[in-house]
């Protein structure tokens, strides 16, 4: 689905930038080169809303790339479809002295499909030039313009920084509107500390910012979208794909999308209707029917990607998806919603910002642009079951970390609303590890371990069932990289999709697990679940940090020691209680064996930069005690 459209509309020309002098690397201020892989020298956009059915966007962008890591910020790229016309696209490349190396004309750009396969989306395309640098630093300049009738595709936001480790020398956006009713709504976010100029007239709005230093990412810091300075833009009165709109609230937007973009897209062939109705004929419950339909879609369709920024807001019709058996997130969600309707199950189309980082919709800013993915919400007993129709492997009602715990926009015939998706927090993300192993006199070991996972930890494990033997063995050797010379003797999986629980049973062996010191044997009792994560150290932490989900690990391990040996020492029982979580470790001798019990809870939460050191100390202590040693001595 289109994530309108910051990346798509890379436009505009503004005169007055001296290319031969001002593009020299030597003119850059130190504040812009610090912590930077690339520097946006100039980023200017002009938006002309000529009428409700005509908009022209122009952009000129100049980026200096300092090293290989900065290449991704200098892409000469523009996306378009039948509703947009690209004009006057060109690019130039300069060396460190500001001398022109290459001039790229429109005919030099590659023009390719924006879709990874299929024919439903042939009008979604992009133009790009694959420049390969021969040395660093270099500078690339891109300019072009796009004209469109779809004034609803006003750029979603103007961000004054591109990304972490990218600074900005000068950035501006200028919006002209022909009449007051075409004036967009503006929301300013994190502009307080910028050198910024704002000019508002009866028919225009302009922002100009200069000399913004790069932000350096820090461990567990919020996503860049939560830190970047920006202005959000949304049209109020606009035209989109043949439909007029006037939007003041999320409720308005829901009614408009349901009445226009989704209307008439749910038709299916009589054959498919009969097939699906027959599928559920012996089932009465809403969720039971929905699960059968969801699994039908998983088995009979495949997902194809329409690149970010391209693909429109309107889904392909259900009957077309049914015919070709594939679609993007919009098409597959609409198709599934149509199938559910035929069996009497109500479901709602929902926009969400997907990705491992949880990003919320903004309650007070109703626009088409928020969100990059579509899922379905099935109402049931006062709450919602969420399903992602692009996944061919996830259990019904489990959305995992791709769309969990974030505000999403549900579209209903009688309006729209913002609703939070399913959360998986702390103890819900459980891993229970039970193991036993036997130590031999030569330090080798062999044993068995079972791992049962739920919640987000399930999401990290269950796809092992579809992997090759080579991949699975490599996974375990990496997962237990604390065990040298590890050999995977056997493994067996059980994926309980109904309860959303995954079980792994693995038999292992290894040489030299215990080390010898004279006639003693030393080894770490915790073989199967050592905490390996200790966040980085910062002398002067600048950013807050967050733990988005949290997790709970519980471990029980029995260790049989070699005959002729006894326990000389075991670590003291350790209990840690902090703001961020708790830890318990007990290793004791019991009936001739060593028994380990371990519990680790890490809590979700948002924390200040000043608390980071305490969190790091907690995780460092967990890692230290997880590695604590048991000493065995011969029985004399």
Coordinates of C-alpha atoms in Angstrom, one line a residue, residues 286-295 298 340 378 385-387 393-399 497-498 500:
X286 CA -18.2 -16.5 13.6
X287 CA -14.5 -17.1 14.4
X288 CA -14.6 -20.7 13.2
X289 CA -16.0 -19.6 9.9
X290 CA -13.4 -16.7 9.7
X291 CA -10.6 -19.1 10.4
X292 CA -11.6 -21.5 7.6
X293 CA -11.8 -18.6 5.1
X294 CA -8.5 -17.2 6.3
X295 CA -6.8 -20.6 5.8
X298 CA -3.5 -18.7 2.7
X340 CA -16.1 -13.4 4.7
X378 CA -13.1 -9.0 12.7
X385 CA -9.6 -10.4 15.9
X386 CA -6.9 -9.1 13.6
X387 CA -5.7 -11.0 10.5
X393 CA 2.1 -19.0 7.6
X394 CA 0.8 -17.1 10.6
X395 CA -2.1 -18.7 12.7
X396 CA -5.5 -17.1 12.5
X397 CA -5.8 -14.2 14.9
X398 CA -2.0 -13.9 15.5
X399 CA -0.4 -10.8 13.9
X497 CA -1.7 -23.0 15.6
X498 CA -4.9 -23.0 17.6
X500 CA -0.3 -20.3 19.1

